Amino acid sequence: MQVMNSTMQMEASTPLPIKLEKSPYEVVHHLSSSNAVVVFSTTNCCMSTVAKRLLFNLGVGPTVVELDEHAAGPDIKAFLYQLAGTTRQPPIPAVFIGGKFLGGVEALMANHINGTLIPLLKEAGALWL
């Protein structure tokens, strides 16, 4: 499995190798604990685009995992459903900041609107100013 490690532009990304023999939990845990911001996304999801654009516009270069482009994507998505604790609300995009599961686009936007997103990003080392 490859994961895209993005810099300041959504188009600029470098593949990061992820071993397929790892369990979905191990993949999610490894990526979220070794990157300041991780977005588990699908390429055709408009809410995923909203989440990624917000982070990029804030100056964050999240690690983006496009689940529909990888063999382990369905298993990771199923794990994210369990992590989100619901079957009604889709877990994609799933945003991790500082190794912690923030939630989906609703949680990301709520934190942005109430002013807590920037401090979270700074604490995680995703922003320096």
PDB file of N, CA and C in Angstrom, residues 29-88:
ATOM      1  N   HIS A  29      -2.772   3.184  13.263  1.00  0.00           N
ATOM      2  CA  HIS A  29      -1.968   3.591  14.419  1.00  0.00           C
ATOM      3  C   HIS A  29      -0.590   4.088  13.988  1.00  0.00           C
ATOM      4  N   HIS A  30       0.058   3.350  13.103  1.00  0.00           N
ATOM      5  CA  HIS A  30       1.391   3.743  12.640  1.00  0.00           C
ATOM      6  C   HIS A  30       1.360   5.113  11.959  1.00  0.00           C
ATOM      7  N   LEU A  31       0.431   5.292  11.033  1.00  0.00           N
ATOM      8  CA  LEU A  31       0.364   6.562  10.303  1.00  0.00           C
ATOM      9  C   LEU A  31      -0.011   7.721  11.214  1.00  0.00           C
ATOM     10  N   SER A  32      -1.004   7.517  12.083  1.00  0.00           N
ATOM     11  CA  SER A  32      -1.461   8.619  12.931  1.00  0.00           C
ATOM     12  C   SER A  32      -0.443   8.980  14.000  1.00  0.00           C
ATOM     13  N   SER A  33       0.352   8.026  14.446  1.00  0.00           N
ATOM     14  CA  SER A  33       1.345   8.331  15.479  1.00  0.00           C
ATOM     15  C   SER A  33       2.660   8.852  14.905  1.00  0.00           C
ATOM     16  N   SER A  34       2.897   8.649  13.615  1.00  0.00           N
ATOM     17  CA  SER A  34       4.163   9.102  13.030  1.00  0.00           C
ATOM     18  C   SER A  34       4.013  10.322  12.120  1.00  0.00           C
ATOM     19  N   ASN A  35       2.806  10.879  12.036  1.00  0.00           N
ATOM     20  CA  ASN A  35       2.556  12.080  11.231  1.00  0.00           C
ATOM     21  C   ASN A  35       1.697  13.040  12.040  1.00  0.00           C
ATOM     22  N   ALA A  36       1.973  14.327  11.913  1.00  0.00           N
ATOM     23  CA  ALA A  36       1.220  15.327  12.679  1.00  0.00           C
ATOM     24  C   ALA A  36      -0.260  15.320  12.320  1.00  0.00           C
ATOM     25  N   VAL A  37      -0.574  15.225  11.027  1.00  0.00           N
ATOM     26  CA  VAL A  37      -1.963  15.228  10.564  1.00  0.00           C
ATOM     27  C   VAL A  37      -2.120  14.163   9.487  1.00  0.00           C
ATOM     28  N   VAL A  38      -3.150  13.334   9.636  1.00  0.00           N
ATOM     29  CA  VAL A  38      -3.452  12.297   8.652  1.00  0.00           C
ATOM     30  C   VAL A  38      -4.927  12.405   8.290  1.00  0.00           C
ATOM     31  N   VAL A  39      -5.205  12.343   6.993  1.00  0.00           N
ATOM     32  CA  VAL A  39      -6.582  12.333   6.508  1.00  0.00           C
ATOM     33  C   VAL A  39      -6.786  11.048   5.710  1.00  0.00           C
ATOM     34  N   PHE A  40      -7.705  10.203   6.187  1.00  0.00           N
ATOM     35  CA  PHE A  40      -8.116   9.030   5.428  1.00  0.00           C
ATOM     36  C   PHE A  40      -9.285   9.477   4.575  1.00  0.00           C
ATOM     37  N   SER A  41      -9.146   9.316   3.271  1.00  0.00           N
ATOM     38  CA  SER A  41     -10.021   9.959   2.307  1.00  0.00           C
ATOM     39  C   SER A  41     -10.370   8.998   1.183  1.00  0.00           C
ATOM     40  N   THR A  42     -11.306   9.414   0.336  1.00  0.00           N
ATOM     41  CA  THR A  42     -11.525   8.755  -0.949  1.00  0.00           C
ATOM     42  C   THR A  42     -11.511   9.839  -2.019  1.00  0.00           C
ATOM     43  N   THR A  43     -11.067   9.473  -3.189  1.00  0.00           N
ATOM     44  CA  THR A  43     -10.857  10.474  -4.237  1.00  0.00           C
ATOM     45  C   THR A  43     -12.140  11.106  -4.735  1.00  0.00           C
ATOM     46  N   ASN A  44     -13.272  10.416  -4.623  1.00  0.00           N
ATOM     47  CA  ASN A  44     -14.520  10.948  -5.168  1.00  0.00           C
ATOM     48  C   ASN A  44     -15.446  11.541  -4.108  1.00  0.00           C
ATOM     49  N   CYS A  45     -14.943  11.769  -2.914  1.00  0.00           N
ATOM     50  CA  CYS A  45     -15.760  12.279  -1.811  1.00  0.00           C
ATOM     51  C   CYS A  45     -15.579  13.788  -1.677  1.00  0.00           C
ATOM     52  N   CYS A  46     -16.659  14.525  -1.861  1.00  0.00           N
ATOM     53  CA  CYS A  46     -16.565  15.987  -1.788  1.00  0.00           C
ATOM     54  C   CYS A  46     -16.218  16.453  -0.378  1.00  0.00           C
ATOM     55  N   MET A  47     -16.655  15.742   0.653  1.00  0.00           N
ATOM     56  CA  MET A  47     -16.330  16.136   2.027  1.00  0.00           C
ATOM     57  C   MET A  47     -14.849  15.904   2.321  1.00  0.00           C
ATOM     58  N   SER A  48     -14.266  14.888   1.699  1.00  0.00           N
ATOM     59  CA  SER A  48     -12.825  14.673   1.831  1.00  0.00           C
ATOM     60  C   SER A  48     -12.068  15.835   1.213  1.00  0.00           C
ATOM     61  N   THR A  49     -12.544  16.307   0.074  1.00  0.00           N
ATOM     62  CA  THR A  49     -11.918  17.457  -0.583  1.00  0.00           C
ATOM     63  C   THR A  49     -12.008  18.687   0.306  1.00  0.00           C
ATOM     64  N   VAL A  50     -13.153  18.892   0.944  1.00  0.00           N
ATOM     65  CA  VAL A  50     -13.324  20.032   1.852  1.00  0.00           C
ATOM     66  C   VAL A  50     -12.313  19.951   2.994  1.00  0.00           C
ATOM     67  N   ALA A  51     -12.176  18.783   3.604  1.00  0.00           N
ATOM     68  CA  ALA A  51     -11.247  18.612   4.722  1.00  0.00           C
ATOM     69  C   ALA A  51      -9.808  18.875   4.291  1.00  0.00           C
ATOM     70  N   LYS A  52      -9.412  18.295   3.163  1.00  0.00           N
ATOM     71  CA  LYS A  52      -8.037  18.482   2.685  1.00  0.00           C
ATOM     72  C   LYS A  52      -7.771  19.936   2.328  1.00  0.00           C
ATOM     73  N   ARG A  53      -8.710  20.588   1.654  1.00  0.00           N
ATOM     74  CA  ARG A  53      -8.524  21.987   1.263  1.00  0.00           C
ATOM     75  C   ARG A  53      -8.414  22.900   2.479  1.00  0.00           C
ATOM     76  N   LEU A  54      -9.240  22.662   3.495  1.00  0.00           N
ATOM     77  CA  LEU A  54      -9.152  23.473   4.709  1.00  0.00           C
ATOM     78  C   LEU A  54      -7.764  23.351   5.320  1.00  0.00           C
ATOM     79  N   LEU A  55      -7.277  22.133   5.458  1.00  0.00           N
ATOM     80  CA  LEU A  55      -5.958  21.931   6.052  1.00  0.00           C
ATOM     81  C   LEU A  55      -4.861  22.560   5.206  1.00  0.00           C
ATOM     82  N   PHE A  56      -4.920  22.369   3.892  1.00  0.00           N
ATOM     83  CA  PHE A  56      -3.914  22.975   3.015  1.00  0.00           C
ATOM     84  C   PHE A  56      -3.965  24.491   3.091  1.00  0.00           C
ATOM     85  N   ASN A  57      -5.165  25.067   3.127  1.00  0.00           N
ATOM     86  CA  ASN A  57      -5.298  26.524   3.197  1.00  0.00           C
ATOM     87  C   ASN A  57      -4.781  27.087   4.514  1.00  0.00           C
ATOM     88  N   LEU A  58      -4.779  26.280   5.560  1.00  0.00           N
ATOM     89  CA  LEU A  58      -4.223  26.709   6.843  1.00  0.00           C
ATOM     90  C   LEU A  58      -2.702  26.560   6.875  1.00  0.00           C
ATOM     91  N   GLY A  59      -2.137  25.956   5.839  1.00  0.00           N
ATOM     92  CA  GLY A  59      -0.691  25.777   5.774  1.00  0.00           C
ATOM     93  C   GLY A  59      -0.215  24.432   6.280  1.00  0.00           C
ATOM     94  N   VAL A  60      -1.130  23.499   6.434  1.00  0.00           N
ATOM     95  CA  VAL A  60      -0.795  22.155   6.907  1.00  0.00           C
ATOM     96  C   VAL A  60      -0.623  21.241   5.702  1.00  0.00           C
ATOM     97  N   GLY A  61       0.380  20.403   5.735  1.00  0.00           N
ATOM     98  CA  GLY A  61       0.578  19.397   4.692  1.00  0.00           C
ATOM     99  C   GLY A  61       0.260  18.027   5.257  1.00  0.00           C
ATOM    100  N   PRO A  62      -1.015  17.641   5.273  1.00  0.00           N
ATOM    101  CA  PRO A  62      -1.369  16.361   5.892  1.00  0.00           C
ATOM    102  C   PRO A  62      -0.892  15.167   5.074  1.00  0.00           C
ATOM    103  N   THR A  63      -0.713  14.066   5.755  1.00  0.00           N
ATOM    104  CA  THR A  63      -0.520  12.798   5.072  1.00  0.00           C
ATOM    105  C   THR A  63      -1.904  12.327   4.669  1.00  0.00           C
ATOM    106  N   VAL A  64      -2.105  12.084   3.382  1.00  0.00           N
ATOM    107  CA  VAL A  64      -3.421  11.727   2.857  1.00  0.00           C
ATOM    108  C   VAL A  64      -3.399  10.277   2.389  1.00  0.00           C
ATOM    109  N   VAL A  65      -4.342   9.493   2.885  1.00  0.00           N
ATOM    110  CA  VAL A  65      -4.497   8.103   2.477  1.00  0.00           C
ATOM    111  C   VAL A  65      -5.788   8.015   1.669  1.00  0.00           C
ATOM    112  N   GLU A  66      -5.662   7.795   0.364  1.00  0.00           N
ATOM    113  CA  GLU A  66      -6.826   7.653  -0.516  1.00  0.00           C
ATOM    114  C   GLU A  66      -7.229   6.182  -0.502  1.00  0.00           C
ATOM    115  N   LEU A  67      -8.231   5.859   0.282  1.00  0.00           N
ATOM    116  CA  LEU A  67      -8.604   4.464   0.521  1.00  0.00           C
ATOM    117  C   LEU A  67      -9.089   3.737  -0.719  1.00  0.00           C
ATOM    118  N   ASP A  68      -9.683   4.458  -1.662  1.00  0.00           N
ATOM    119  CA  ASP A  68     -10.194   3.797  -2.867  1.00  0.00           C
ATOM    120  C   ASP A  68      -9.096   3.455  -3.863  1.00  0.00           C
ATOM    121  N   GLU A  69      -7.883   3.831  -3.581  1.00  0.00           N
ATOM    122  CA  GLU A  69      -6.766   3.543  -4.483  1.00  0.00           C
ATOM    123  C   GLU A  69      -5.867   2.413  -3.975  1.00  0.00           C
ATOM    124  N   HIS A  70      -6.224   1.777  -2.872  1.00  0.00           N
ATOM    125  CA  HIS A  70      -5.348   0.780  -2.272  1.00  0.00           C
ATOM    126  C   HIS A  70      -6.099  -0.496  -1.925  1.00  0.00           C
ATOM    127  N   ALA A  71      -5.393  -1.600  -2.007  1.00  0.00           N
ATOM    128  CA  ALA A  71      -5.990  -2.908  -1.737  1.00  0.00           C
ATOM    129  C   ALA A  71      -6.515  -3.017  -0.307  1.00  0.00           C
ATOM    130  N   ALA A  72      -5.846  -2.424   0.646  1.00  0.00           N
ATOM    131  CA  ALA A  72      -6.270  -2.509   2.048  1.00  0.00           C
ATOM    132  C   ALA A  72      -7.317  -1.461   2.405  1.00  0.00           C
ATOM    133  N   GLY A  73      -7.701  -0.622   1.461  1.00  0.00           N
ATOM    134  CA  GLY A  73      -8.657   0.453   1.715  1.00  0.00           C
ATOM    135  C   GLY A  73      -9.963   0.010   2.349  1.00  0.00           C
ATOM    136  N   PRO A  74     -10.636  -1.032   1.821  1.00  0.00           N
ATOM    137  CA  PRO A  74     -11.901  -1.466   2.434  1.00  0.00           C
ATOM    138  C   PRO A  74     -11.748  -1.921   3.889  1.00  0.00           C
ATOM    139  N   ASP A  75     -10.648  -2.600   4.195  1.00  0.00           N
ATOM    140  CA  ASP A  75     -10.418  -3.044   5.572  1.00  0.00           C
ATOM    141  C   ASP A  75     -10.161  -1.858   6.497  1.00  0.00           C
ATOM    142  N   ILE A  76      -9.394  -0.892   6.022  1.00  0.00           N
ATOM    143  CA  ILE A  76      -9.130   0.303   6.825  1.00  0.00           C
ATOM    144  C   ILE A  76     -10.423   1.083   7.024  1.00  0.00           C
ATOM    145  N   LYS A  77     -11.225   1.188   5.976  1.00  0.00           N
ATOM    146  CA  LYS A  77     -12.502   1.900   6.080  1.00  0.00           C
ATOM    147  C   LYS A  77     -13.413   1.220   7.098  1.00  0.00           C
ATOM    148  N   ALA A  78     -13.456  -0.106   7.098  1.00  0.00           N
ATOM    149  CA  ALA A  78     -14.265  -0.840   8.080  1.00  0.00           C
ATOM    150  C   ALA A  78     -13.769  -0.566   9.497  1.00  0.00           C
ATOM    151  N   PHE A  79     -12.455  -0.516   9.675  1.00  0.00           N
ATOM    152  CA  PHE A  79     -11.900  -0.194  10.988  1.00  0.00           C
ATOM    153  C   PHE A  79     -12.282   1.223  11.403  1.00  0.00           C
ATOM    154  N   LEU A  80     -12.248   2.165  10.464  1.00  0.00           N
ATOM    155  CA  LEU A  80     -12.613   3.549  10.780  1.00  0.00           C
ATOM    156  C   LEU A  80     -14.083   3.658  11.180  1.00  0.00           C
ATOM    157  N   TYR A  81     -14.957   2.844  10.584  1.00  0.00           N
ATOM    158  CA  TYR A  81     -16.364   2.791  11.017  1.00  0.00           C
ATOM    159  C   TYR A  81     -16.439   2.386  12.488  1.00  0.00           C
ATOM    160  N   GLN A  82     -15.672   1.362  12.866  1.00  0.00           N
ATOM    161  CA  GLN A  82     -15.653   0.924  14.264  1.00  0.00           C
ATOM    162  C   GLN A  82     -15.115   2.023  15.168  1.00  0.00           C
ATOM    163  N   LEU A  83     -14.061   2.678  14.732  1.00  0.00           N
ATOM    164  CA  LEU A  83     -13.448   3.741  15.524  1.00  0.00           C
ATOM    165  C   LEU A  83     -14.408   4.904  15.727  1.00  0.00           C
ATOM    166  N   ALA A  84     -15.146   5.239  14.685  1.00  0.00           N
ATOM    167  CA  ALA A  84     -16.109   6.339  14.778  1.00  0.00           C
ATOM    168  C   ALA A  84     -17.297   5.959  15.652  1.00  0.00           C
ATOM    169  N   GLY A  85     -17.517   4.662  15.837  1.00  0.00           N
ATOM    170  CA  GLY A  85     -18.577   4.202  16.718  1.00  0.00           C
ATOM    171  C   GLY A  85     -19.978   4.359  16.170  1.00  0.00           C
ATOM    172  N   THR A  86     -20.103   4.461  14.869  1.00  0.00           N
ATOM    173  CA  THR A  86     -21.422   4.627  14.276  1.00  0.00           C
ATOM    174  C   THR A  86     -21.460   3.991  12.905  1.00  0.00           C
ATOM    175  N   THR A  87     -22.630   3.556  12.520  1.00  0.00           N
ATOM    176  CA  THR A  87     -22.808   3.064  11.159  1.00  0.00           C
ATOM    177  C   THR A  87     -23.638   4.044  10.348  1.00  0.00           C
ATOM    178  N   ARG A  88     -24.196   5.060  11.006  1.00  0.00           N
ATOM    179  CA  ARG A  88     -25.037   6.035  10.298  1.00  0.00           C
ATOM    180  C   ARG A  88     -24.207   7.122   9.634  1.00  0.00           C
TER     181      ARG A  88
END
